[in-house]
Tab-separated table of C-alpha atoms in Angstrom:
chain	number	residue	atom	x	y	z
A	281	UNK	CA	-5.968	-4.717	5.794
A	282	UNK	CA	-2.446	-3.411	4.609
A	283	UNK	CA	0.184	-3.300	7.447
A	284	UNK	CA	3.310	-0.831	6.832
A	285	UNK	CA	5.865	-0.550	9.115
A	286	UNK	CA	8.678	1.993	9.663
A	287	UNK	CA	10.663	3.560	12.130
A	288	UNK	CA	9.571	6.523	14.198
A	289	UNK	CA	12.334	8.667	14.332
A	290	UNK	CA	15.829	8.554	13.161
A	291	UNK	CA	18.882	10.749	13.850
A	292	UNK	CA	21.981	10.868	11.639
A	293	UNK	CA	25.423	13.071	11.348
A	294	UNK	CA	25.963	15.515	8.091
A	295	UNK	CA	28.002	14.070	5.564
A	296	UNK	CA	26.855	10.874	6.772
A	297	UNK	CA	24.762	7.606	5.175
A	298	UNK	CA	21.368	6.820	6.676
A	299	UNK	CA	19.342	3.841	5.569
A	300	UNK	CA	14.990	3.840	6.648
A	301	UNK	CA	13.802	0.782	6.690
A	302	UNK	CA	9.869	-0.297	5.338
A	303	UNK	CA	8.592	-3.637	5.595
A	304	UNK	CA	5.087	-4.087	4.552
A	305	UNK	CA	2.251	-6.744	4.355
A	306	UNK	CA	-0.499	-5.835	1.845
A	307	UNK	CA	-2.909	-8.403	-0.349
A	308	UNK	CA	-1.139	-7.281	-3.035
A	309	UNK	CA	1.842	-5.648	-4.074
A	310	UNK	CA	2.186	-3.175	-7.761
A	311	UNK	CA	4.635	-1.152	-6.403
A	312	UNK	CA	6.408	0.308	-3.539
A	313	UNK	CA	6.883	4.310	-3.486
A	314	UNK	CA	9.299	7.098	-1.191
A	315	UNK	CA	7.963	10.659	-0.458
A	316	UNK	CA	9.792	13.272	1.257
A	317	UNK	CA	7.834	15.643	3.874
A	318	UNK	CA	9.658	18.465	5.025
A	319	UNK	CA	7.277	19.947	7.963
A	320	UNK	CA	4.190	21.657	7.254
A	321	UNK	CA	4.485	20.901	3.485
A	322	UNK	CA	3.083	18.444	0.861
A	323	UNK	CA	5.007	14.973	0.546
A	324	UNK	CA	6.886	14.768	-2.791
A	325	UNK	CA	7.711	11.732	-4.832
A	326	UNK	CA	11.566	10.570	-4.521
A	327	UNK	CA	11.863	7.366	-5.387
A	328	UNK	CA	9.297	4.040	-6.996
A	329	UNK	CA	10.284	0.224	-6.601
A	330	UNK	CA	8.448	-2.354	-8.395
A	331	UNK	CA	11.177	-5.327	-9.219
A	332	UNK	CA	13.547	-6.579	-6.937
A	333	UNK	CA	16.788	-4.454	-6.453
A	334	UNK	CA	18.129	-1.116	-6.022
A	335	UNK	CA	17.274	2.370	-7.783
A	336	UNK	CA	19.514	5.185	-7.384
A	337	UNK	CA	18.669	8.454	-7.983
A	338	UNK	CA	21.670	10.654	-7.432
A	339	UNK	CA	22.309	10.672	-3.316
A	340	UNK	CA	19.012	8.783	-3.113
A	341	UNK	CA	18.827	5.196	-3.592
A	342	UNK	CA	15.418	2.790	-3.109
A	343	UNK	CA	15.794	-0.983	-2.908
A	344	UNK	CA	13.243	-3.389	-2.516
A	345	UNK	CA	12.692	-6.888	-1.435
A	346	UNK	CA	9.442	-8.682	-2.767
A	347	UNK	CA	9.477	-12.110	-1.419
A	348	UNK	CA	10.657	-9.918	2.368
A	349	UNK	CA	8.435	-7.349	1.964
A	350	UNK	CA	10.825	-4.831	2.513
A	351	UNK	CA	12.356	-1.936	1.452
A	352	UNK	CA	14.925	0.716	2.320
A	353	UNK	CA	16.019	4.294	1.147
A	354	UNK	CA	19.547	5.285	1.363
A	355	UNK	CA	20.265	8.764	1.893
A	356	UNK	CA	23.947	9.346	1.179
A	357	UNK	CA	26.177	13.194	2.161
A	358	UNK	CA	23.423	13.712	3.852
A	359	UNK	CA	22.614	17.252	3.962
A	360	UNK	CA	20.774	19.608	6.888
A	361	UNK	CA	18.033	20.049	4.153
A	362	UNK	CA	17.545	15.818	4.360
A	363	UNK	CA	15.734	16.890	7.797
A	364	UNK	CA	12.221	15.818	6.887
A	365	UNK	CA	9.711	12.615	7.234
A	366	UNK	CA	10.264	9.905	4.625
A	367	UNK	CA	6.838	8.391	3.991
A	368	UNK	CA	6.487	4.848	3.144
A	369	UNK	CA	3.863	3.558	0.219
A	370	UNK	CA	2.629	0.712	-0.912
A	371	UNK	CA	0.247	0.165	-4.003
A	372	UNK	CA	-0.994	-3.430	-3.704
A	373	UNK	CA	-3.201	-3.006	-7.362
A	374	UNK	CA	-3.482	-1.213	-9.817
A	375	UNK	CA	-5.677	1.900	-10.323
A	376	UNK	CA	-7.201	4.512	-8.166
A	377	UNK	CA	-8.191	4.012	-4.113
A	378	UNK	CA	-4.334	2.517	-4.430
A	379	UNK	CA	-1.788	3.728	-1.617
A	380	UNK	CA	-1.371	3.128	1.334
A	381	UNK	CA	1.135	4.542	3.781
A	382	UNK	CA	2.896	4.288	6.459
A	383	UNK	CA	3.012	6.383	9.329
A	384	UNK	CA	6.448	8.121	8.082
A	385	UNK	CA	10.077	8.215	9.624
A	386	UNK	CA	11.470	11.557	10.989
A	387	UNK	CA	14.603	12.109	9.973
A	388	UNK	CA	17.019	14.629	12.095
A	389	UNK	CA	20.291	15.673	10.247
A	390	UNK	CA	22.761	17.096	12.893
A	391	UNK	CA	26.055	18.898	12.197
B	198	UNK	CA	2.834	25.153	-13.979
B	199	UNK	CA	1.016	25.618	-11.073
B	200	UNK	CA	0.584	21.514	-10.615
B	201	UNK	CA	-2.143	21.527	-7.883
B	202	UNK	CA	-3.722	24.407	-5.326
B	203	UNK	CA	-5.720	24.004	-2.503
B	204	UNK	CA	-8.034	26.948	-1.143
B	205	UNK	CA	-8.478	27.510	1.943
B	206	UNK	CA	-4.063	26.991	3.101
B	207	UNK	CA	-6.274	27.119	6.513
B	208	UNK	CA	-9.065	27.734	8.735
B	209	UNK	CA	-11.005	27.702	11.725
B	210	UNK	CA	-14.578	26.232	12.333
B	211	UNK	CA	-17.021	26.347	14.130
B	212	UNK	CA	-18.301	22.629	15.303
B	213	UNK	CA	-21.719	21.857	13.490
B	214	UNK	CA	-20.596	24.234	10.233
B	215	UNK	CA	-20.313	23.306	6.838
B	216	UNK	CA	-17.133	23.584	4.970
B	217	UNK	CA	-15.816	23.062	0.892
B	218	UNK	CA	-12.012	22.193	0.470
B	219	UNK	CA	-11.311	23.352	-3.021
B	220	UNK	CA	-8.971	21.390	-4.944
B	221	UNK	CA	-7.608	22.188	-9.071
B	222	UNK	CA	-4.915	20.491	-10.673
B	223	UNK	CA	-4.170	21.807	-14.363
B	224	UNK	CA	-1.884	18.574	-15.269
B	225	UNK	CA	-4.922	16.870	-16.843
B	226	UNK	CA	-4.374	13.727	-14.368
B	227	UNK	CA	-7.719	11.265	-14.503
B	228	UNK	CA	-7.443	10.169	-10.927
B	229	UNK	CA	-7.850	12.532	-7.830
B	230	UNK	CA	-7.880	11.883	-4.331
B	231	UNK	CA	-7.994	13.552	-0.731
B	232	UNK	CA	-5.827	12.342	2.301
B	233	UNK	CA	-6.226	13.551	5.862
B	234	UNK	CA	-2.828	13.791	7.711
B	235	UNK	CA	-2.427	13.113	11.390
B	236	UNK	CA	0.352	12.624	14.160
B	237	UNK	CA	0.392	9.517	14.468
B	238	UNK	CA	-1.632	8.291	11.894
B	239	UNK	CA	-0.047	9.030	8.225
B	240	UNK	CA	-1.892	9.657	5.618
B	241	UNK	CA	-5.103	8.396	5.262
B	242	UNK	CA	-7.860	8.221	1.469
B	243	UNK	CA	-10.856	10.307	2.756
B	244	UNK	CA	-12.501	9.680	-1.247
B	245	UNK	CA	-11.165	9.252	-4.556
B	246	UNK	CA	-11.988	9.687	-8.081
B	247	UNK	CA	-10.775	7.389	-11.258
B	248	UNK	CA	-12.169	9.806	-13.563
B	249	UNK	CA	-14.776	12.968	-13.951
B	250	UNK	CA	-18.216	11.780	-12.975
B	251	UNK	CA	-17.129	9.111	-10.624
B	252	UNK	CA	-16.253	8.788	-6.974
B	253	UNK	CA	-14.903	6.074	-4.482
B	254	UNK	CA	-14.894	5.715	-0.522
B	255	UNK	CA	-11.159	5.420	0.901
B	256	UNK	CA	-10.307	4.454	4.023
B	257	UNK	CA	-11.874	7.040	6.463
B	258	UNK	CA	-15.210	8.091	4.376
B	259	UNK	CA	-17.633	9.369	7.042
B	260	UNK	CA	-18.631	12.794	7.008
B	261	UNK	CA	-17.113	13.836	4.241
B	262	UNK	CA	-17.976	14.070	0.393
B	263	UNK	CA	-16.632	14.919	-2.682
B	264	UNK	CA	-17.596	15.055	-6.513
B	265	UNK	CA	-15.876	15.243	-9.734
B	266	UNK	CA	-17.755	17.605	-12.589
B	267	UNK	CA	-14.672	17.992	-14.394
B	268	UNK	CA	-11.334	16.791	-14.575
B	269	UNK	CA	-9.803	19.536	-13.320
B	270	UNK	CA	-11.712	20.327	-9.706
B	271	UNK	CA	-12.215	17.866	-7.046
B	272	UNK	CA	-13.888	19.439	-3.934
B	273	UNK	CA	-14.205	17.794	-0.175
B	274	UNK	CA	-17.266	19.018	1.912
B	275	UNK	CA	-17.892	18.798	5.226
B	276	UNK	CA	-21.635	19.048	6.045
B	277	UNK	CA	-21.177	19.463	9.751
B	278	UNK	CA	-18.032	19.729	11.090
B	279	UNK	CA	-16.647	17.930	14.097
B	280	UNK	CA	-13.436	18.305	15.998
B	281	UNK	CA	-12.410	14.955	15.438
B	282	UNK	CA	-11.911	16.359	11.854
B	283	UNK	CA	-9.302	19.069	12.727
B	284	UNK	CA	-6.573	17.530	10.680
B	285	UNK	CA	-4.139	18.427	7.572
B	286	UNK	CA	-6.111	17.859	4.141
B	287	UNK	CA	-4.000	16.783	1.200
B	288	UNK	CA	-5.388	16.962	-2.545
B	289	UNK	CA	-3.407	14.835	-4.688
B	290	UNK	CA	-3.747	13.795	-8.481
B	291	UNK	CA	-2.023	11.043	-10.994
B	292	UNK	CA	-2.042	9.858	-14.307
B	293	UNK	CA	-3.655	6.433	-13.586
B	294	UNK	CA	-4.325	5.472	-17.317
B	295	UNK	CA	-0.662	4.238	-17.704
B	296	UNK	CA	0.750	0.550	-17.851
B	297	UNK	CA	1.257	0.619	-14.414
B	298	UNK	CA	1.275	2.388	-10.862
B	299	UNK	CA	1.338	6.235	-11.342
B	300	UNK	CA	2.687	8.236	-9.331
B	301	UNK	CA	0.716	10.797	-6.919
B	302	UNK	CA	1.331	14.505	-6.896
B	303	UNK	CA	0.449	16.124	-3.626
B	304	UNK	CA	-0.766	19.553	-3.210
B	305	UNK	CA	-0.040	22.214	-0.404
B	306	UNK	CA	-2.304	21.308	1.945
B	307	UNK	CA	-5.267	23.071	3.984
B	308	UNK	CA	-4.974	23.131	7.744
B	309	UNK	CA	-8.274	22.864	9.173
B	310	UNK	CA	-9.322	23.211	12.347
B	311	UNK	CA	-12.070	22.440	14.013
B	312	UNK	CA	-13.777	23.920	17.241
């Protein structure tokens, strides 16, 4: 099966840096992606890894780790609108029937 | 662009009734799937579909089906509902045809629950 792994729950200060960890163990890997989930909405696509290194995508930044099997997202200023769950995915081929995630962290942006 | 709906955005069943999710995406993605969402859990692939005319079993298949007749509409049934099946239902849709991993586009959601 695929195994991904993330924190529960995380807590950080406004204005702040947060980094959410992911480590993963799949039978394959084609990619690594980052969804946002504010509550009771859809998850939407921040952020997709699939070489070794860091992607930044304004205050959003992705890095991954193949030969680890890890990956983090870096929230930076973080904002009371970065209160949400960060989903974890992991595509280990290519094609449809091809994402698997993890269970989400929930992120808690206090002033 | 509307992206994709989902019909009902909830509802309550009876245990033992039959239920569609309705699901259209006007993007003109090839692949469609449905997830289940919950506590605990994450998202979990109910079914899937590469392309019109063809279906796949995810991760959490029983009781449920689904079928593709075009590329825009990918429905979820549930012939006889069950409360273990009161969960979040997410319709999702990407571009799979690509040179590699597409990414999925997640719709609103239905809220089902069952009694």
């Amino acid at each position: 099966g695929q195994n991904i792994d993330q924190p529960t729950e995380m807590t950080a200060t406004e204005g702040a840096i947060v980094q959410i960890n992911c480590t993963y163990q799949t039978s394959g890997f084609n990619g690594l992606f980052w969804y946002q989930q504010h509550a009771g909405e859809a998850p939407t696509f921040l952020s997709y890894n699939v070489l070794d290194g860091l992607e930044e995508k304004g205050r959003f930044s992705s890095f991954l780790s193949r030969s680890k099997g890890y990956s983090y997202l870096l929230l930076k200023e973080l904002q009371m609108k970065d209160s949400a769950s960060y989903l974890c995915a992991v595509s280990p081929w290519r094609g449809a029937n091809n994402l698997f995630f993890g269970t989400g962290t929930r992120l808690t942006v206090i002033p | 662009t509307a992206g994709i709906t989902q019909a009902p955005t909830s509802q309550i069943l009876a245990a033992g009734r039959s239920m569609t999710l309705r699901c259209t995406q006007d993007m003109r993605h090839n692949a469609m799937y449905w997830y289940r969402q919950d506590l605990g859990l994450g998202l979990r692939l109910i079914h899937y579909s590469n392309t019109a005319g063809t279906t796949g079993k995810g991760e959490v298949p029983d009781g449920y089906s689904v079928s593709r007749a075009n590329t825009d509409d990918f429905p979820l049934t549930l012939a006889s509902a069950v409360p273990s099946q009161t969960s979040v239902y997410f319709c999702a849709s990407s571009d799979s045809r690509g040179s590699y991993t597409d990414t999925q586009y997640f719709g609103p959601g239905t809220r089902l629950t069952v009694l």
